[in-house]
């Protein structure tokens, strides 16, 4: 996994790196699957994957501690508010922290971790509010006939992808830019 990440870091090098600093009285939590790929810009698309490393609108969230979370974001598809020094956002809104924690709950395979047992009721409350939409993750796939040969044979393409987390993430400091036009490019390099 680490080798793959190192070999492919160029695919996300154009994403804006932002450090989210939690200034509320509730911590960031993390799951057993803490790095979350999310795409609100293309959230309504369900017939193909929108979480690839080059997909327009990609956001990657990675909680680092109870007070810090790393965000990598396609800045061409979102308006980012309240940013300091081009790379820091201080979060004072508890709704934002709750939303990011719910994202971790949805991303979890089995466990959500937090640093203080006194937070159990808070985490339990968040889990209960999301319980009806939690699901086990399974990749989706589609099969397409892509090439026919003179002898009547054909090649098929099987495309697998992870569906989006069934949670509509709302953050007060990020708003997506509406999609313009008929088509949706599948690679950020189309508008680099």
mmCIF file with all atom_site columns, C-alpha atoms in Angstrom:
data_model
loop_
_atom_site.group_PDB
_atom_site.id
_atom_site.type_symbol
_atom_site.label_atom_id
_atom_site.label_alt_id
_atom_site.label_comp_id
_atom_site.label_asym_id
_atom_site.label_entity_id
_atom_site.label_seq_id
_atom_site.pdbx_PDB_ins_code
_atom_site.Cartn_x
_atom_site.Cartn_y
_atom_site.Cartn_z
_atom_site.occupancy
_atom_site.B_iso_or_equiv
_atom_site.pdbx_formal_charge
_atom_site.auth_seq_id
_atom_site.auth_comp_id
_atom_site.auth_asym_id
_atom_site.auth_atom_id
_atom_site.pdbx_PDB_model_num
ATOM 1   C CA . UNK A 1 1   ? 0.000   0.000   0.000   1.00 0.00 ? 1   UNK A CA 1
ATOM 2   C CA . UNK A 1 2   ? 2.756   2.472   0.914   1.00 0.00 ? 2   UNK A CA 1
ATOM 3   C CA . UNK A 1 3   ? 4.632   1.652   -2.305  1.00 0.00 ? 3   UNK A CA 1
ATOM 4   C CA . UNK A 1 4   ? 1.510   2.347   -4.356  1.00 0.00 ? 4   UNK A CA 1
ATOM 5   C CA . UNK A 1 5   ? 0.961   5.654   -2.556  1.00 0.00 ? 5   UNK A CA 1
ATOM 6   C CA . UNK A 1 6   ? 4.543   6.770   -3.158  1.00 0.00 ? 6   UNK A CA 1
ATOM 7   C CA . UNK A 1 7   ? 4.474   5.741   -6.822  1.00 0.00 ? 7   UNK A CA 1
ATOM 8   C CA . UNK A 1 8   ? 1.217   7.600   -7.458  1.00 0.00 ? 8   UNK A CA 1
ATOM 9   C CA . UNK A 1 9   ? 1.602   10.768  -5.386  1.00 0.00 ? 9   UNK A CA 1
ATOM 10  C CA . UNK A 1 10  ? 1.945   12.798  -8.603  1.00 0.00 ? 10  UNK A CA 1
ATOM 11  C CA . UNK A 1 11  ? -1.731  12.047  -9.318  1.00 0.00 ? 11  UNK A CA 1
ATOM 12  C CA . UNK A 1 12  ? -2.842  14.212  -6.390  1.00 0.00 ? 12  UNK A CA 1
ATOM 13  C CA . UNK A 1 13  ? 0.006   16.733  -6.339  1.00 0.00 ? 13  UNK A CA 1
ATOM 14  C CA . UNK A 1 14  ? -2.291  19.393  -7.843  1.00 0.00 ? 14  UNK A CA 1
ATOM 15  C CA . UNK A 1 15  ? -4.723  19.199  -4.916  1.00 0.00 ? 15  UNK A CA 1
ATOM 16  C CA . UNK A 1 16  ? -4.631  22.101  -2.459  1.00 0.00 ? 16  UNK A CA 1
ATOM 17  C CA . UNK A 1 17  ? -3.351  21.040  0.955   1.00 0.00 ? 17  UNK A CA 1
ATOM 18  C CA . UNK A 1 18  ? -5.235  22.591  3.871   1.00 0.00 ? 18  UNK A CA 1
ATOM 19  C CA . UNK A 1 19  ? -4.804  21.960  7.572   1.00 0.00 ? 19  UNK A CA 1
ATOM 20  C CA . UNK A 1 20  ? -8.112  22.030  9.442   1.00 0.00 ? 20  UNK A CA 1
ATOM 21  C CA . UNK A 1 21  ? -7.634  23.145  13.048  1.00 0.00 ? 21  UNK A CA 1
ATOM 22  C CA . UNK A 1 22  ? -10.447 22.141  15.375  1.00 0.00 ? 22  UNK A CA 1
ATOM 23  C CA . UNK A 1 23  ? -11.222 24.926  17.866  1.00 0.00 ? 23  UNK A CA 1
ATOM 24  C CA . UNK A 1 24  ? -14.439 23.371  19.254  1.00 0.00 ? 24  UNK A CA 1
ATOM 25  C CA . UNK A 1 25  ? -14.954 21.361  22.429  1.00 0.00 ? 25  UNK A CA 1
ATOM 26  C CA . UNK A 1 26  ? -15.460 18.133  20.446  1.00 0.00 ? 26  UNK A CA 1
ATOM 27  C CA . UNK A 1 27  ? -12.511 16.265  18.920  1.00 0.00 ? 27  UNK A CA 1
ATOM 28  C CA . UNK A 1 28  ? -11.986 14.863  15.477  1.00 0.00 ? 28  UNK A CA 1
ATOM 29  C CA . UNK A 1 29  ? -12.394 11.092  15.585  1.00 0.00 ? 29  UNK A CA 1
ATOM 30  C CA . UNK A 1 30  ? -10.885 8.587   13.186  1.00 0.00 ? 30  UNK A CA 1
ATOM 31  C CA . UNK A 1 31  ? -11.904 5.173   11.949  1.00 0.00 ? 31  UNK A CA 1
ATOM 32  C CA . UNK A 1 32  ? -10.108 2.000   10.982  1.00 0.00 ? 32  UNK A CA 1
ATOM 33  C CA . UNK A 1 33  ? -10.325 3.404   7.441   1.00 0.00 ? 33  UNK A CA 1
ATOM 34  C CA . UNK A 1 34  ? -9.329  7.023   8.186   1.00 0.00 ? 34  UNK A CA 1
ATOM 35  C CA . UNK A 1 35  ? -8.335  8.387   4.762   1.00 0.00 ? 35  UNK A CA 1
ATOM 36  C CA . UNK A 1 36  ? -11.633 9.297   3.123   1.00 0.00 ? 36  UNK A CA 1
ATOM 37  C CA . UNK A 1 37  ? -11.975 10.076  -0.579  1.00 0.00 ? 37  UNK A CA 1
ATOM 38  C CA . UNK A 1 38  ? -15.112 12.142  -1.139  1.00 0.00 ? 38  UNK A CA 1
ATOM 39  C CA . UNK A 1 39  ? -16.537 14.046  -4.094  1.00 0.00 ? 39  UNK A CA 1
ATOM 40  C CA . UNK A 1 40  ? -19.431 16.385  -3.440  1.00 0.00 ? 40  UNK A CA 1
ATOM 41  C CA . UNK A 1 41  ? -18.916 18.091  -6.805  1.00 0.00 ? 41  UNK A CA 1
ATOM 42  C CA . UNK A 1 42  ? -19.905 14.862  -8.623  1.00 0.00 ? 42  UNK A CA 1
ATOM 43  C CA . UNK A 1 43  ? -22.051 13.414  -5.830  1.00 0.00 ? 43  UNK A CA 1
ATOM 44  C CA . UNK A 1 44  ? -25.095 12.852  -8.048  1.00 0.00 ? 44  UNK A CA 1
ATOM 45  C CA . UNK A 1 45  ? -23.169 10.611  -10.461 1.00 0.00 ? 45  UNK A CA 1
ATOM 46  C CA . UNK A 1 46  ? -23.734 6.955   -9.595  1.00 0.00 ? 46  UNK A CA 1
ATOM 47  C CA . UNK A 1 47  ? -23.134 5.050   -12.839 1.00 0.00 ? 47  UNK A CA 1
ATOM 48  C CA . UNK A 1 48  ? -19.329 5.307   -12.678 1.00 0.00 ? 48  UNK A CA 1
ATOM 49  C CA . UNK A 1 49  ? -16.702 6.016   -10.070 1.00 0.00 ? 49  UNK A CA 1
ATOM 50  C CA . UNK A 1 50  ? -15.946 9.581   -9.021  1.00 0.00 ? 50  UNK A CA 1
ATOM 51  C CA . UNK A 1 51  ? -13.326 8.880   -6.349  1.00 0.00 ? 51  UNK A CA 1
ATOM 52  C CA . UNK A 1 52  ? -10.298 8.280   -8.572  1.00 0.00 ? 52  UNK A CA 1
ATOM 53  C CA . UNK A 1 53  ? -7.129  10.198  -7.805  1.00 0.00 ? 53  UNK A CA 1
ATOM 54  C CA . UNK A 1 54  ? -7.504  12.358  -10.960 1.00 0.00 ? 54  UNK A CA 1
ATOM 55  C CA . UNK A 1 55  ? -11.270 12.888  -10.755 1.00 0.00 ? 55  UNK A CA 1
ATOM 56  C CA . UNK A 1 56  ? -12.500 16.507  -10.792 1.00 0.00 ? 56  UNK A CA 1
ATOM 57  C CA . UNK A 1 57  ? -13.916 17.601  -7.438  1.00 0.00 ? 57  UNK A CA 1
ATOM 58  C CA . UNK A 1 58  ? -11.972 15.107  -5.332  1.00 0.00 ? 58  UNK A CA 1
ATOM 59  C CA . UNK A 1 59  ? -11.522 15.848  -1.619  1.00 0.00 ? 59  UNK A CA 1
ATOM 60  C CA . UNK A 1 60  ? -9.361  13.684  0.645   1.00 0.00 ? 60  UNK A CA 1
ATOM 61  C CA . UNK A 1 61  ? -9.790  13.923  4.426   1.00 0.00 ? 61  UNK A CA 1
ATOM 62  C CA . UNK A 1 62  ? -7.276  12.499  6.892   1.00 0.00 ? 62  UNK A CA 1
ATOM 63  C CA . UNK A 1 63  ? -7.663  13.202  10.639  1.00 0.00 ? 63  UNK A CA 1
ATOM 64  C CA . UNK A 1 64  ? -4.224  13.547  12.230  1.00 0.00 ? 64  UNK A CA 1
ATOM 65  C CA . UNK A 1 65  ? -5.196  14.167  15.864  1.00 0.00 ? 65  UNK A CA 1
ATOM 66  C CA . UNK A 1 66  ? -8.232  15.279  17.901  1.00 0.00 ? 66  UNK A CA 1
ATOM 67  C CA . UNK A 1 67  ? -7.444  18.851  16.817  1.00 0.00 ? 67  UNK A CA 1
ATOM 68  C CA . UNK A 1 68  ? -5.999  18.477  13.305  1.00 0.00 ? 68  UNK A CA 1
ATOM 69  C CA . UNK A 1 69  ? -7.270  17.107  10.017  1.00 0.00 ? 69  UNK A CA 1
ATOM 70  C CA . UNK A 1 70  ? -5.508  17.215  6.656   1.00 0.00 ? 70  UNK A CA 1
ATOM 71  C CA . UNK A 1 71  ? -7.664  18.123  3.667   1.00 0.00 ? 71  UNK A CA 1
ATOM 72  C CA . UNK A 1 72  ? -6.535  17.770  0.053   1.00 0.00 ? 72  UNK A CA 1
ATOM 73  C CA . UNK A 1 73  ? -9.015  19.467  -2.276  1.00 0.00 ? 73  UNK A CA 1
ATOM 74  C CA . UNK A 1 74  ? -9.504  20.209  -5.974  1.00 0.00 ? 74  UNK A CA 1
ATOM 75  C CA . UNK A 1 75  ? -9.584  23.985  -5.532  1.00 0.00 ? 75  UNK A CA 1
ATOM 76  C CA . UNK A 1 76  ? -10.914 24.566  -9.058  1.00 0.00 ? 76  UNK A CA 1
ATOM 77  C CA . UNK A 1 77  ? -14.258 22.993  -8.121  1.00 0.00 ? 77  UNK A CA 1
ATOM 78  C CA . UNK A 1 78  ? -14.862 24.532  -4.693  1.00 0.00 ? 78  UNK A CA 1
ATOM 79  C CA . UNK A 1 79  ? -15.000 27.968  -3.114  1.00 0.00 ? 79  UNK A CA 1
ATOM 80  C CA . UNK A 1 80  ? -13.026 27.826  0.119   1.00 0.00 ? 80  UNK A CA 1
ATOM 81  C CA . UNK A 1 81  ? -13.864 30.351  2.854   1.00 0.00 ? 81  UNK A CA 1
ATOM 82  C CA . UNK A 1 82  ? -12.022 31.464  5.986   1.00 0.00 ? 82  UNK A CA 1
ATOM 83  C CA . UNK A 1 83  ? -8.586  30.270  4.869   1.00 0.00 ? 83  UNK A CA 1
ATOM 84  C CA . UNK A 1 84  ? -5.493  31.733  6.572   1.00 0.00 ? 84  UNK A CA 1
ATOM 85  C CA . UNK A 1 85  ? -1.990  31.805  5.099   1.00 0.00 ? 85  UNK A CA 1
ATOM 86  C CA . UNK A 1 86  ? -3.338  29.936  2.050   1.00 0.00 ? 86  UNK A CA 1
ATOM 87  C CA . UNK A 1 87  ? -3.318  26.632  3.951   1.00 0.00 ? 87  UNK A CA 1
ATOM 88  C CA . UNK A 1 88  ? -5.119  26.794  7.333   1.00 0.00 ? 88  UNK A CA 1
ATOM 89  C CA . UNK A 1 89  ? -8.793  26.807  8.268   1.00 0.00 ? 89  UNK A CA 1
ATOM 90  C CA . UNK A 1 90  ? -9.800  27.198  11.909  1.00 0.00 ? 90  UNK A CA 1
ATOM 91  C CA . UNK A 1 91  ? -13.057 25.385  12.633  1.00 0.00 ? 91  UNK A CA 1
ATOM 92  C CA . UNK A 1 92  ? -15.194 27.018  15.318  1.00 0.00 ? 92  UNK A CA 1
ATOM 93  C CA . UNK A 1 93  ? -18.493 25.552  14.162  1.00 0.00 ? 93  UNK A CA 1
ATOM 94  C CA . UNK A 1 94  ? -19.484 22.345  15.980  1.00 0.00 ? 94  UNK A CA 1
ATOM 95  C CA . UNK A 1 95  ? -21.678 21.329  13.018  1.00 0.00 ? 95  UNK A CA 1
ATOM 96  C CA . UNK A 1 96  ? -18.555 21.146  10.845  1.00 0.00 ? 96  UNK A CA 1
ATOM 97  C CA . UNK A 1 97  ? -16.767 18.894  13.349  1.00 0.00 ? 97  UNK A CA 1
ATOM 98  C CA . UNK A 1 98  ? -19.861 16.692  13.677  1.00 0.00 ? 98  UNK A CA 1
ATOM 99  C CA . UNK A 1 99  ? -20.046 16.414  9.882   1.00 0.00 ? 99  UNK A CA 1
ATOM 100 C CA . UNK A 1 100 ? -16.395 15.400  9.580   1.00 0.00 ? 100 UNK A CA 1
ATOM 101 C CA . UNK A 1 101 ? -16.839 12.877  12.389  1.00 0.00 ? 101 UNK A CA 1
ATOM 102 C CA . UNK A 1 102 ? -19.912 11.416  10.669  1.00 0.00 ? 102 UNK A CA 1
ATOM 103 C CA . UNK A 1 103 ? -17.813 11.041  7.531   1.00 0.00 ? 103 UNK A CA 1
ATOM 104 C CA . UNK A 1 104 ? -15.369 8.918   9.569   1.00 0.00 ? 104 UNK A CA 1
ATOM 105 C CA . UNK A 1 105 ? -18.259 6.836   10.923  1.00 0.00 ? 105 UNK A CA 1
ATOM 106 C CA . UNK A 1 106 ? -19.429 6.136   7.378   1.00 0.00 ? 106 UNK A CA 1
ATOM 107 C CA . UNK A 1 107 ? -15.897 5.290   6.276   1.00 0.00 ? 107 UNK A CA 1
ATOM 108 C CA . UNK A 1 108 ? -15.294 2.820   9.119   1.00 0.00 ? 108 UNK A CA 1
ATOM 109 C CA . UNK A 1 109 ? -15.060 -0.875  8.375   1.00 0.00 ? 109 UNK A CA 1
ATOM 110 C CA . UNK A 1 110 ? -15.594 -1.854  12.026  1.00 0.00 ? 110 UNK A CA 1
ATOM 111 C CA . UNK A 1 111 ? -14.260 0.732   14.492  1.00 0.00 ? 111 UNK A CA 1
ATOM 112 C CA . UNK A 1 112 ? -14.253 4.426   15.331  1.00 0.00 ? 112 UNK A CA 1
ATOM 113 C CA . UNK A 1 113 ? -11.510 5.655   17.655  1.00 0.00 ? 113 UNK A CA 1
ATOM 114 C CA . UNK A 1 114 ? -11.468 8.599   20.038  1.00 0.00 ? 114 UNK A CA 1
ATOM 115 C CA . UNK A 1 115 ? -9.057  9.693   22.737  1.00 0.00 ? 115 UNK A CA 1
ATOM 116 C CA . UNK A 1 116 ? -11.276 10.124  25.804  1.00 0.00 ? 116 UNK A CA 1
ATOM 117 C CA . UNK A 1 117 ? -13.828 7.610   27.159  1.00 0.00 ? 117 UNK A CA 1
ATOM 118 C CA . UNK A 1 118 ? -15.939 10.570  28.356  1.00 0.00 ? 118 UNK A CA 1
ATOM 119 C CA . UNK A 1 119 ? -16.789 11.123  24.680  1.00 0.00 ? 119 UNK A CA 1
ATOM 120 C CA . UNK A 1 120 ? -18.581 7.783   24.392  1.00 0.00 ? 120 UNK A CA 1
ATOM 121 C CA . UNK A 1 121 ? -22.073 9.333   24.597  1.00 0.00 ? 121 UNK A CA 1
ATOM 122 C CA . UNK A 1 122 ? -21.188 11.906  21.932  1.00 0.00 ? 122 UNK A CA 1
ATOM 123 C CA . UNK A 1 123 ? -19.817 9.257   19.539  1.00 0.00 ? 123 UNK A CA 1
ATOM 124 C CA . UNK A 1 124 ? -22.771 6.956   20.249  1.00 0.00 ? 124 UNK A CA 1
ATOM 125 C CA . UNK A 1 125 ? -25.146 9.797   19.431  1.00 0.00 ? 125 UNK A CA 1
ATOM 126 C CA . UNK A 1 126 ? -23.413 10.438  16.084  1.00 0.00 ? 126 UNK A CA 1
ATOM 127 C CA . UNK A 1 127 ? -23.504 6.720   15.260  1.00 0.00 ? 127 UNK A CA 1
ATOM 128 C CA . UNK A 1 128 ? -27.215 6.506   16.087  1.00 0.00 ? 128 UNK A CA 1
ATOM 129 C CA . UNK A 1 129 ? -28.024 9.489   13.873  1.00 0.00 ? 129 UNK A CA 1
ATOM 130 C CA . UNK A 1 130 ? -26.293 7.799   10.926  1.00 0.00 ? 130 UNK A CA 1
ATOM 131 C CA . UNK A 1 131 ? -27.272 4.186   11.628  1.00 0.00 ? 131 UNK A CA 1
ATOM 132 C CA . UNK A 1 132 ? -29.986 3.864   8.977   1.00 0.00 ? 132 UNK A CA 1
ATOM 133 C CA . UNK A 1 133 ? -27.634 4.932   6.177   1.00 0.00 ? 133 UNK A CA 1
ATOM 134 C CA . UNK A 1 134 ? -24.556 2.943   7.201   1.00 0.00 ? 134 UNK A CA 1
ATOM 135 C CA . UNK A 1 135 ? -23.677 0.196   4.756   1.00 0.00 ? 135 UNK A CA 1
ATOM 136 C CA . UNK A 1 136 ? -20.994 -2.331  4.067   1.00 0.00 ? 136 UNK A CA 1
ATOM 137 C CA . UNK A 1 137 ? -18.721 -1.211  1.275   1.00 0.00 ? 137 UNK A CA 1
ATOM 138 C CA . UNK A 1 138 ? -18.590 -3.283  -1.842  1.00 0.00 ? 138 UNK A CA 1
ATOM 139 C CA . UNK A 1 139 ? -17.126 -2.227  -5.144  1.00 0.00 ? 139 UNK A CA 1
ATOM 140 C CA . UNK A 1 140 ? -19.530 -1.757  -8.012  1.00 0.00 ? 140 UNK A CA 1
ATOM 141 C CA . UNK A 1 141 ? -18.747 -2.743  -11.551 1.00 0.00 ? 141 UNK A CA 1
ATOM 142 C CA . UNK A 1 142 ? -19.973 -2.224  -15.054 1.00 0.00 ? 142 UNK A CA 1
ATOM 143 C CA . UNK A 1 143 ? -19.141 -4.232  -18.147 1.00 0.00 ? 143 UNK A CA 1
ATOM 144 C CA . UNK A 1 144 ? -18.870 -2.622  -21.563 1.00 0.00 ? 144 UNK A CA 1
ATOM 145 C CA . UNK A 1 145 ? -18.127 -4.103  -24.959 1.00 0.00 ? 145 UNK A CA 1
ATOM 146 C CA . UNK A 1 146 ? -15.431 -1.818  -26.307 1.00 0.00 ? 146 UNK A CA 1
ATOM 147 C CA . UNK A 1 147 ? -13.914 -3.342  -29.405 1.00 0.00 ? 147 UNK A CA 1
ATOM 148 C CA . UNK A 1 148 ? -15.136 -5.683  -32.138 1.00 0.00 ? 148 UNK A CA 1
ATOM 149 C CA . UNK A 1 149 ? -12.794 -7.649  -34.376 1.00 0.00 ? 149 UNK A CA 1
ATOM 150 C CA . UNK A 1 150 ? -13.160 -8.720  -38.029 1.00 0.00 ? 150 UNK A CA 1
ATOM 151 C CA . UNK A 1 151 ? -13.602 -12.347 -36.957 1.00 0.00 ? 151 UNK A CA 1
ATOM 152 C CA . UNK A 1 152 ? -16.671 -11.422 -34.886 1.00 0.00 ? 152 UNK A CA 1
ATOM 153 C CA . UNK A 1 153 ? -14.858 -11.496 -31.545 1.00 0.00 ? 153 UNK A CA 1
ATOM 154 C CA . UNK A 1 154 ? -14.947 -8.647  -29.083 1.00 0.00 ? 154 UNK A CA 1
ATOM 155 C CA . UNK A 1 155 ? -13.092 -7.320  -26.074 1.00 0.00 ? 155 UNK A CA 1
ATOM 156 C CA . UNK A 1 156 ? -14.965 -6.390  -22.951 1.00 0.00 ? 156 UNK A CA 1
ATOM 157 C CA . UNK A 1 157 ? -13.976 -3.782  -20.436 1.00 0.00 ? 157 UNK A CA 1
ATOM 158 C CA . UNK A 1 158 ? -14.924 -4.383  -16.831 1.00 0.00 ? 158 UNK A CA 1
ATOM 159 C CA . UNK A 1 159 ? -14.786 -1.214  -14.780 1.00 0.00 ? 159 UNK A CA 1
ATOM 160 C CA . UNK A 1 160 ? -14.783 -1.494  -10.985 1.00 0.00 ? 160 UNK A CA 1
ATOM 161 C CA . UNK A 1 161 ? -15.224 1.431   -8.665  1.00 0.00 ? 161 UNK A CA 1
ATOM 162 C CA . UNK A 1 162 ? -16.044 2.262   -5.080  1.00 0.00 ? 162 UNK A CA 1
ATOM 163 C CA . UNK A 1 163 ? -19.363 4.042   -4.674  1.00 0.00 ? 163 UNK A CA 1
ATOM 164 C CA . UNK A 1 164 ? -19.538 7.292   -2.720  1.00 0.00 ? 164 UNK A CA 1
ATOM 165 C CA . UNK A 1 165 ? -20.186 7.226   0.997   1.00 0.00 ? 165 UNK A CA 1
ATOM 166 C CA . UNK A 1 166 ? -23.966 7.628   1.504   1.00 0.00 ? 166 UNK A CA 1
ATOM 167 C CA . UNK A 1 167 ? -23.524 10.841  3.437   1.00 0.00 ? 167 UNK A CA 1
ATOM 168 C CA . UNK A 1 168 ? -24.011 14.321  2.015   1.00 0.00 ? 168 UNK A CA 1
ATOM 169 C CA . UNK A 1 169 ? -21.179 16.268  3.628   1.00 0.00 ? 169 UNK A CA 1
ATOM 170 C CA . UNK A 1 170 ? -22.003 19.918  4.340   1.00 0.00 ? 170 UNK A CA 1
ATOM 171 C CA . UNK A 1 171 ? -19.201 22.162  5.610   1.00 0.00 ? 171 UNK A CA 1
ATOM 172 C CA . UNK A 1 172 ? -19.673 25.875  6.251   1.00 0.00 ? 172 UNK A CA 1
ATOM 173 C CA . UNK A 1 173 ? -16.264 26.748  4.791   1.00 0.00 ? 173 UNK A CA 1
ATOM 174 C CA . UNK A 1 174 ? -16.490 24.882  1.442   1.00 0.00 ? 174 UNK A CA 1
ATOM 175 C CA . UNK A 1 175 ? -19.062 25.309  -1.331  1.00 0.00 ? 175 UNK A CA 1
ATOM 176 C CA . UNK A 1 176 ? -18.902 23.468  -4.640  1.00 0.00 ? 176 UNK A CA 1
ATOM 177 C CA . UNK A 1 177 ? -18.916 25.378  -7.896  1.00 0.00 ? 177 UNK A CA 1
ATOM 178 C CA . UNK A 1 178 ? -21.887 24.265  -10.045 1.00 0.00 ? 178 UNK A CA 1
ATOM 179 C CA . UNK A 1 179 ? -21.200 21.977  -13.010 1.00 0.00 ? 179 UNK A CA 1
ATOM 180 C CA . UNK A 1 180 ? -21.354 23.930  -16.261 1.00 0.00 ? 180 UNK A CA 1
ATOM 181 C CA . UNK A 1 181 ? -22.147 22.371  -19.632 1.00 0.00 ? 181 UNK A CA 1
ATOM 182 C CA . UNK A 1 182 ? -23.299 18.946  -20.739 1.00 0.00 ? 182 UNK A CA 1
ATOM 183 C CA . UNK A 1 183 ? -20.269 16.787  -20.130 1.00 0.00 ? 183 UNK A CA 1
ATOM 184 C CA . UNK A 1 184 ? -18.273 16.011  -17.047 1.00 0.00 ? 184 UNK A CA 1
ATOM 185 C CA . UNK A 1 185 ? -14.535 15.464  -17.553 1.00 0.00 ? 185 UNK A CA 1
ATOM 186 C CA . UNK A 1 186 ? -13.258 12.369  -15.792 1.00 0.00 ? 186 UNK A CA 1
ATOM 187 C CA . UNK A 1 187 ? -9.719  13.658  -15.277 1.00 0.00 ? 187 UNK A CA 1
ATOM 188 C CA . UNK A 1 188 ? -8.516  16.926  -13.720 1.00 0.00 ? 188 UNK A CA 1
ATOM 189 C CA . UNK A 1 189 ? -5.810  17.203  -16.399 1.00 0.00 ? 189 UNK A CA 1
ATOM 190 C CA . UNK A 1 190 ? -8.559  18.194  -18.878 1.00 0.00 ? 190 UNK A CA 1
ATOM 191 C CA . UNK A 1 191 ? -8.716  21.615  -17.234 1.00 0.00 ? 191 UNK A CA 1
ATOM 192 C CA . UNK A 1 192 ? -5.114  21.991  -16.033 1.00 0.00 ? 192 UNK A CA 1
#
